[in-house]
JSON list of C-alpha atoms in Angstrom, two decimals:
[
{"chain": "A", "resi": 215, "resn": "MET", "atom": "CA", "xyz": [-105.43, -17.01, 29.64]},
{"chain": "A", "resi": 216, "resn": "ILE", "atom": "CA", "xyz": [-107.62, -19.86, 30.83]},
{"chain": "A", "resi": 217, "resn": "ASN", "atom": "CA", "xyz": [-111.37, -19.43, 30.42]},
{"chain": "A", "resi": 218, "resn": "ARG", "atom": "CA", "xyz": [-112.58, -20.46, 33.88]},
{"chain": "A", "resi": 219, "resn": "ARG", "atom": "CA", "xyz": [-116.21, -20.50, 32.80]},
{"chain": "A", "resi": 220, "resn": "LEU", "atom": "CA", "xyz": [-115.54, -23.01, 30.02]},
{"chain": "A", "resi": 221, "resn": "LEU", "atom": "CA", "xyz": [-113.37, -25.02, 32.41]},
{"chain": "A", "resi": 222, "resn": "LEU", "atom": "CA", "xyz": [-116.09, -25.08, 35.07]},
{"chain": "A", "resi": 223, "resn": "ARG", "atom": "CA", "xyz": [-118.75, -26.06, 32.52]},
{"chain": "A", "resi": 224, "resn": "THR", "atom": "CA", "xyz": [-116.79, -28.91, 30.91]},
{"chain": "A", "resi": 225, "resn": "THR", "atom": "CA", "xyz": [-115.56, -30.71, 34.02]},
{"chain": "A", "resi": 226, "resn": "GLY", "atom": "CA", "xyz": [-117.47, -32.47, 36.77]},
{"chain": "A", "resi": 227, "resn": "GLY", "atom": "CA", "xyz": [-118.29, -31.53, 40.38]},
{"chain": "A", "resi": 228, "resn": "ALA", "atom": "CA", "xyz": [-115.36, -31.48, 42.77]},
{"chain": "A", "resi": 229, "resn": "ALA", "atom": "CA", "xyz": [-112.82, -31.57, 39.95]},
{"chain": "A", "resi": 230, "resn": "ALA", "atom": "CA", "xyz": [-114.37, -28.40, 38.53]},
{"chain": "A", "resi": 231, "resn": "GLY", "atom": "CA", "xyz": [-113.90, -26.56, 41.83]},
{"chain": "A", "resi": 232, "resn": "ALA", "atom": "CA", "xyz": [-110.29, -27.69, 42.14]},
{"chain": "A", "resi": 233, "resn": "LEU", "atom": "CA", "xyz": [-109.51, -26.88, 38.52]},
{"chain": "A", "resi": 234, "resn": "GLY", "atom": "CA", "xyz": [-111.32, -23.56, 38.76]},
{"chain": "A", "resi": 235, "resn": "ALA", "atom": "CA", "xyz": [-109.25, -22.59, 41.78]},
{"chain": "A", "resi": 236, "resn": "ALA", "atom": "CA", "xyz": [-106.07, -23.60, 39.96]},
{"chain": "A", "resi": 237, "resn": "ALA", "atom": "CA", "xyz": [-107.11, -21.63, 36.89]},
{"chain": "A", "resi": 238, "resn": "LEU", "atom": "CA", "xyz": [-107.73, -18.54, 39.01]},
{"chain": "A", "resi": 239, "resn": "SER", "atom": "CA", "xyz": [-104.27, -18.62, 40.52]},
{"chain": "A", "resi": 240, "resn": "SER", "atom": "CA", "xyz": [-102.61, -15.35, 39.48]},
{"chain": "A", "resi": 241, "resn": "THR", "atom": "CA", "xyz": [-99.32, -17.11, 39.04]},
{"chain": "A", "resi": 242, "resn": "ALA", "atom": "CA", "xyz": [-98.95, -20.80, 38.45]},
{"chain": "A", "resi": 243, "resn": "ALA", "atom": "CA", "xyz": [-95.24, -20.88, 39.12]},
{"chain": "A", "resi": 244, "resn": "ALA", "atom": "CA", "xyz": [-93.90, -20.32, 42.60]},
{"chain": "A", "resi": 245, "resn": "ALA", "atom": "CA", "xyz": [-90.31, -20.34, 41.40]},
{"chain": "A", "resi": 246, "resn": "GLU", "atom": "CA", "xyz": [-87.39, -19.28, 43.53]},
{"chain": "A", "resi": 247, "resn": "PRO", "atom": "CA", "xyz": [-85.64, -16.10, 42.38]},
{"chain": "A", "resi": 248, "resn": "ALA", "atom": "CA", "xyz": [-82.75, -16.91, 40.06]},
{"chain": "A", "resi": 249, "resn": "GLY", "atom": "CA", "xyz": [-79.29, -15.41, 40.30]},
{"chain": "A", "resi": 250, "resn": "HIS", "atom": "CA", "xyz": [-77.62, -13.22, 42.92]},
{"chain": "A", "resi": 251, "resn": "VAL", "atom": "CA", "xyz": [-79.12, -9.83, 43.71]},
{"chain": "A", "resi": 252, "resn": "ALA", "atom": "CA", "xyz": [-77.30, -7.11, 45.63]},
{"chain": "A", "resi": 253, "resn": "ALA", "atom": "CA", "xyz": [-78.62, -6.74, 49.19]},
{"chain": "A", "resi": 254, "resn": "HIS", "atom": "CA", "xyz": [-78.86, -2.95, 49.01]},
{"chain": "A", "resi": 255, "resn": "HIS", "atom": "CA", "xyz": [-81.12, -3.01, 45.92]},
{"chain": "A", "resi": 256, "resn": "PRO", "atom": "CA", "xyz": [-83.09, -6.24, 45.90]},
{"chain": "A", "resi": 257, "resn": "VAL", "atom": "CA", "xyz": [-84.94, -6.81, 42.64]},
{"chain": "A", "resi": 258, "resn": "ASP", "atom": "CA", "xyz": [-87.42, -9.67, 42.59]},
{"chain": "A", "resi": 259, "resn": "PRO", "atom": "CA", "xyz": [-87.47, -11.31, 39.15]},
{"chain": "A", "resi": 260, "resn": "ASP", "atom": "CA", "xyz": [-91.04, -12.57, 39.82]},
{"chain": "A", "resi": 261, "resn": "PRO", "atom": "CA", "xyz": [-92.86, -10.31, 42.30]},
{"chain": "A", "resi": 262, "resn": "THR", "atom": "CA", "xyz": [-96.09, -12.30, 41.87]},
{"chain": "A", "resi": 263, "resn": "ALA", "atom": "CA", "xyz": [-94.61, -15.75, 42.66]},
{"chain": "A", "resi": 264, "resn": "GLY", "atom": "CA", "xyz": [-96.69, -17.60, 45.24]},
{"chain": "A", "resi": 265, "resn": "VAL", "atom": "CA", "xyz": [-99.77, -15.36, 44.93]},
{"chain": "A", "resi": 266, "resn": "THR", "atom": "CA", "xyz": [-102.96, -17.45, 44.85]},
{"chain": "A", "resi": 267, "resn": "ARG", "atom": "CA", "xyz": [-106.63, -16.75, 44.14]},
{"chain": "A", "resi": 268, "resn": "THR", "atom": "CA", "xyz": [-108.83, -19.62, 45.39]},
{"chain": "A", "resi": 269, "resn": "LEU", "atom": "CA", "xyz": [-112.38, -19.83, 44.09]},
{"chain": "A", "resi": 270, "resn": "LEU", "atom": "CA", "xyz": [-114.78, -20.11, 47.05]},
{"chain": "A", "resi": 271, "resn": "GLN", "atom": "CA", "xyz": [-118.11, -19.76, 45.26]},
{"chain": "A", "resi": 272, "resn": "GLU", "atom": "CA", "xyz": [-119.64, -18.65, 41.98]},
{"chain": "A", "resi": 273, "resn": "HIS", "atom": "CA", "xyz": [-123.35, -17.87, 41.42]},
{"chain": "A", "resi": 274, "resn": "PRO", "atom": "CA", "xyz": [-125.55, -16.21, 38.79]},
{"chain": "A", "resi": 275, "resn": "SER", "atom": "CA", "xyz": [-126.36, -12.61, 39.67]},
{"chain": "A", "resi": 276, "resn": "PRO", "atom": "CA", "xyz": [-129.96, -11.34, 39.67]},
{"chain": "A", "resi": 277, "resn": "ALA", "atom": "CA", "xyz": [-128.84, -9.06, 36.81]},
{"chain": "A", "resi": 278, "resn": "GLN", "atom": "CA", "xyz": [-128.87, -10.92, 33.47]},
{"chain": "A", "resi": 279, "resn": "GLY", "atom": "CA", "xyz": [-125.37, -11.53, 32.06]},
{"chain": "A", "resi": 280, "resn": "TRP", "atom": "CA", "xyz": [-123.58, -11.00, 35.38]},
{"chain": "A", "resi": 281, "resn": "GLU", "atom": "CA", "xyz": [-122.36, -13.34, 38.10]},
{"chain": "A", "resi": 282, "resn": "ALA", "atom": "CA", "xyz": [-121.12, -13.12, 41.68]},
{"chain": "A", "resi": 283, "resn": "VAL", "atom": "CA", "xyz": [-117.74, -14.71, 42.38]},
{"chain": "A", "resi": 284, "resn": "GLN", "atom": "CA", "xyz": [-115.99, -14.94, 45.74]},
{"chain": "A", "resi": 285, "resn": "THR", "atom": "CA", "xyz": [-112.29, -15.73, 46.18]},
{"chain": "A", "resi": 286, "resn": "LEU", "atom": "CA", "xyz": [-109.66, -15.93, 48.87]},
{"chain": "A", "resi": 287, "resn": "VAL", "atom": "CA", "xyz": [-106.53, -14.11, 47.70]},
{"chain": "A", "resi": 288, "resn": "GLN", "atom": "CA", "xyz": [-103.24, -14.83, 49.44]},
{"chain": "A", "resi": 289, "resn": "ILE", "atom": "CA", "xyz": [-100.15, -12.69, 48.85]},
{"chain": "A", "resi": 290, "resn": "PRO", "atom": "CA", "xyz": [-96.86, -13.75, 50.50]},
{"chain": "A", "resi": 291, "resn": "ARG", "atom": "CA", "xyz": [-94.59, -11.20, 52.21]},
{"chain": "A", "resi": 292, "resn": "HIS", "atom": "CA", "xyz": [-92.85, -8.83, 49.78]},
{"chain": "A", "resi": 293, "resn": "LYS", "atom": "CA", "xyz": [-95.01, -10.03, 46.87]},
{"chain": "A", "resi": 294, "resn": "GLU", "atom": "CA", "xyz": [-97.82, -8.42, 44.87]},
{"chain": "A", "resi": 295, "resn": "SER", "atom": "CA", "xyz": [-100.82, -9.39, 42.77]},
{"chain": "A", "resi": 296, "resn": "GLY", "atom": "CA", "xyz": [-99.49, -7.68, 39.64]},
{"chain": "A", "resi": 297, "resn": "ARG", "atom": "CA", "xyz": [-101.34, -5.00, 37.68]},
{"chain": "A", "resi": 298, "resn": "HIS", "atom": "CA", "xyz": [-104.76, -6.30, 36.69]},
{"chain": "A", "resi": 299, "resn": "SER", "atom": "CA", "xyz": [-108.44, -5.42, 36.31]},
{"chain": "A", "resi": 300, "resn": "HIS", "atom": "CA", "xyz": [-111.83, -7.12, 36.57]},
{"chain": "A", "resi": 301, "resn": "PRO", "atom": "CA", "xyz": [-114.89, -6.86, 34.26]},
{"chain": "A", "resi": 302, "resn": "GLY", "atom": "CA", "xyz": [-117.04, -5.57, 37.12]},
{"chain": "A", "resi": 303, "resn": "ILE", "atom": "CA", "xyz": [-116.73, -4.41, 40.71]},
{"chain": "A", "resi": 304, "resn": "GLU", "atom": "CA", "xyz": [-114.66, -5.96, 43.50]},
{"chain": "A", "resi": 305, "resn": "VAL", "atom": "CA", "xyz": [-115.75, -5.60, 47.12]},
{"chain": "A", "resi": 306, "resn": "GLY", "atom": "CA", "xyz": [-113.12, -6.87, 49.53]},
{"chain": "A", "resi": 307, "resn": "TYR", "atom": "CA", "xyz": [-111.99, -7.27, 53.10]},
{"chain": "A", "resi": 308, "resn": "ILE", "atom": "CA", "xyz": [-108.47, -7.67, 54.49]},
{"chain": "A", "resi": 309, "resn": "ILE", "atom": "CA", "xyz": [-108.63, -10.77, 56.71]},
{"chain": "A", "resi": 310, "resn": "ARG", "atom": "CA", "xyz": [-104.95, -10.54, 57.65]},
{"chain": "A", "resi": 311, "resn": "GLY", "atom": "CA", "xyz": [-101.99, -8.42, 56.67]},
{"chain": "A", "resi": 312, "resn": "ASP", "atom": "CA", "xyz": [-101.01, -5.02, 55.31]},
{"chain": "A", "resi": 313, "resn": "VAL", "atom": "CA", "xyz": [-101.55, -4.06, 51.68]},
{"chain": "A", "resi": 314, "resn": "LEU", "atom": "CA", "xyz": [-100.72, -1.06, 49.57]},
{"chain": "A", "resi": 315, "resn": "MET", "atom": "CA", "xyz": [-103.44, -1.04, 46.90]},
{"chain": "A", "resi": 316, "resn": "GLU", "atom": "CA", "xyz": [-101.94, 0.81, 43.93]},
{"chain": "A", "resi": 317, "resn": "PHE", "atom": "CA", "xyz": [-104.06, 2.24, 41.10]},
{"chain": "A", "resi": 318, "resn": "ASP", "atom": "CA", "xyz": [-103.17, 3.57, 37.66]},
{"chain": "A", "resi": 319, "resn": "ASP", "atom": "CA", "xyz": [-105.59, 6.49, 37.98]},
{"chain": "A", "resi": 320, "resn": "ARG", "atom": "CA", "xyz": [-105.61, 7.52, 41.66]},
{"chain": "A", "resi": 321, "resn": "PRO", "atom": "CA", "xyz": [-103.40, 7.64, 44.78]},
{"chain": "A", "resi": 322, "resn": "PRO", "atom": "CA", "xyz": [-102.58, 4.33, 46.52]},
{"chain": "A", "resi": 323, "resn": "LEU", "atom": "CA", "xyz": [-104.70, 3.11, 49.42]},
{"chain": "A", "resi": 324, "resn": "ARG", "atom": "CA", "xyz": [-103.09, 1.63, 52.56]},
{"chain": "A", "resi": 325, "resn": "LEU", "atom": "CA", "xyz": [-105.16, -1.28, 53.92]},
{"chain": "A", "resi": 326, "resn": "ARG", "atom": "CA", "xyz": [-104.66, -3.20, 57.16]},
{"chain": "A", "resi": 327, "resn": "THR", "atom": "CA", "xyz": [-106.27, -6.19, 58.87]},
{"chain": "A", "resi": 328, "resn": "GLY", "atom": "CA", "xyz": [-110.02, -5.53, 59.20]},
{"chain": "A", "resi": 329, "resn": "ASP", "atom": "CA", "xyz": [-110.22, -2.90, 56.45]},
{"chain": "A", "resi": 330, "resn": "PRO", "atom": "CA", "xyz": [-112.83, -3.15, 53.67]},
{"chain": "A", "resi": 331, "resn": "PHE", "atom": "CA", "xyz": [-112.11, -1.96, 50.13]},
{"chain": "A", "resi": 332, "resn": "PHE", "atom": "CA", "xyz": [-113.89, -1.32, 46.84]},
{"chain": "A", "resi": 333, "resn": "ILE", "atom": "CA", "xyz": [-112.42, -1.53, 43.33]},
{"chain": "A", "resi": 334, "resn": "PRO", "atom": "CA", "xyz": [-114.53, 0.04, 40.53]},
{"chain": "A", "resi": 335, "resn": "ASN", "atom": "CA", "xyz": [-115.32, -1.76, 37.27]},
{"chain": "A", "resi": 336, "resn": "GLY", "atom": "CA", "xyz": [-112.24, -1.95, 35.03]},
{"chain": "A", "resi": 337, "resn": "ALA", "atom": "CA", "xyz": [-109.87, -0.11, 37.43]},
{"chain": "A", "resi": 338, "resn": "ILE", "atom": "CA", "xyz": [-106.29, -1.27, 36.92]},
{"chain": "A", "resi": 339, "resn": "HIS", "atom": "CA", "xyz": [-104.80, -2.02, 40.31]},
{"chain": "A", "resi": 340, "resn": "ASN", "atom": "CA", "xyz": [-102.04, -3.93, 42.13]},
{"chain": "A", "resi": 341, "resn": "ALA", "atom": "CA", "xyz": [-102.17, -5.27, 45.70]},
{"chain": "A", "resi": 342, "resn": "ARG", "atom": "CA", "xyz": [-98.67, -5.10, 47.21]},
{"chain": "A", "resi": 343, "resn": "ASN", "atom": "CA", "xyz": [-98.02, -6.91, 50.51]},
{"chain": "A", "resi": 344, "resn": "VAL", "atom": "CA", "xyz": [-96.13, -4.37, 52.65]},
{"chain": "A", "resi": 345, "resn": "GLY", "atom": "CA", "xyz": [-96.55, -6.28, 55.93]},
{"chain": "A", "resi": 346, "resn": "THR", "atom": "CA", "xyz": [-94.75, -9.05, 57.78]},
{"chain": "A", "resi": 347, "resn": "VAL", "atom": "CA", "xyz": [-97.18, -11.96, 57.17]},
{"chain": "A", "resi": 348, "resn": "THR", "atom": "CA", "xyz": [-98.94, -13.52, 54.18]},
{"chain": "A", "resi": 349, "resn": "THR", "atom": "CA", "xyz": [-101.84, -11.23, 53.36]},
{"chain": "A", "resi": 350, "resn": "MET", "atom": "CA", "xyz": [-105.28, -12.84, 53.12]},
{"chain": "A", "resi": 351, "resn": "MET", "atom": "CA", "xyz": [-108.06, -10.96, 51.33]},
{"chain": "A", "resi": 352, "resn": "LEU", "atom": "CA", "xyz": [-111.66, -12.00, 50.82]},
{"chain": "A", "resi": 353, "resn": "SER", "atom": "CA", "xyz": [-112.78, -10.60, 47.46]},
{"chain": "A", "resi": 354, "resn": "THR", "atom": "CA", "xyz": [-116.29, -10.69, 46.05]},
{"chain": "A", "resi": 355, "resn": "TYR", "atom": "CA", "xyz": [-116.82, -9.69, 42.44]},
{"chain": "A", "resi": 356, "resn": "VAL", "atom": "CA", "xyz": [-119.95, -8.90, 40.45]},
{"chain": "A", "resi": 357, "resn": "VAL", "atom": "CA", "xyz": [-118.69, -9.35, 36.91]},
{"chain": "A", "resi": 358, "resn": "ASP", "atom": "CA", "xyz": [-119.67, -9.80, 33.28]},
{"chain": "A", "resi": 359, "resn": "GLU", "atom": "CA", "xyz": [-120.08, -13.57, 32.95]},
{"chain": "A", "resi": 360, "resn": "THR", "atom": "CA", "xyz": [-118.74, -13.57, 29.38]},
{"chain": "A", "resi": 361, "resn": "LYS", "atom": "CA", "xyz": [-115.31, -12.18, 30.31]},
{"chain": "A", "resi": 362, "resn": "PRO", "atom": "CA", "xyz": [-112.34, -13.58, 32.25]},
{"chain": "A", "resi": 363, "resn": "LEU", "atom": "CA", "xyz": [-112.35, -12.69, 35.96]},
{"chain": "A", "resi": 364, "resn": "VAL", "atom": "CA", "xyz": [-108.83, -11.24, 35.77]},
{"chain": "A", "resi": 365, "resn": "THR", "atom": "CA", "xyz": [-107.06, -9.41, 32.95]},
{"chain": "A", "resi": 366, "resn": "THR", "atom": "CA", "xyz": [-103.35, -8.83, 33.61]},
{"chain": "A", "resi": 367, "resn": "TYR", "atom": "CA", "xyz": [-101.23, -5.96, 32.28]}
]
């Protein structure tokens, strides 16, 4: 896992923003599925391929030890973010698309264009694109500044 805070502190200006956005990408590889899969039971060998998380802004929070981070998350059709959590809350908005937000500890939540959402601190979740276009979500986090923004499972 890349420590985005260290990366942002040790690089300069515009390069830091570009590298930070690259480091926040949920999946670096956007590989094509390998092998032949039967049409009646498609199995995607990499359901997170092509998912991106672009850093828009990052600021200290008024609460000591916390920071506010805002990202634009894009999930292609038939893809998902993968099970993950954040070291703080996530407040989001579906800019475009249809998402099934799946949780380990509660029923899934169906979200559509224009819907807001809230993910509690540490909740393990997965955003699955169930629509016909690339989903775009604006996510704002208030997180522990000493921990990685995303922990995958």
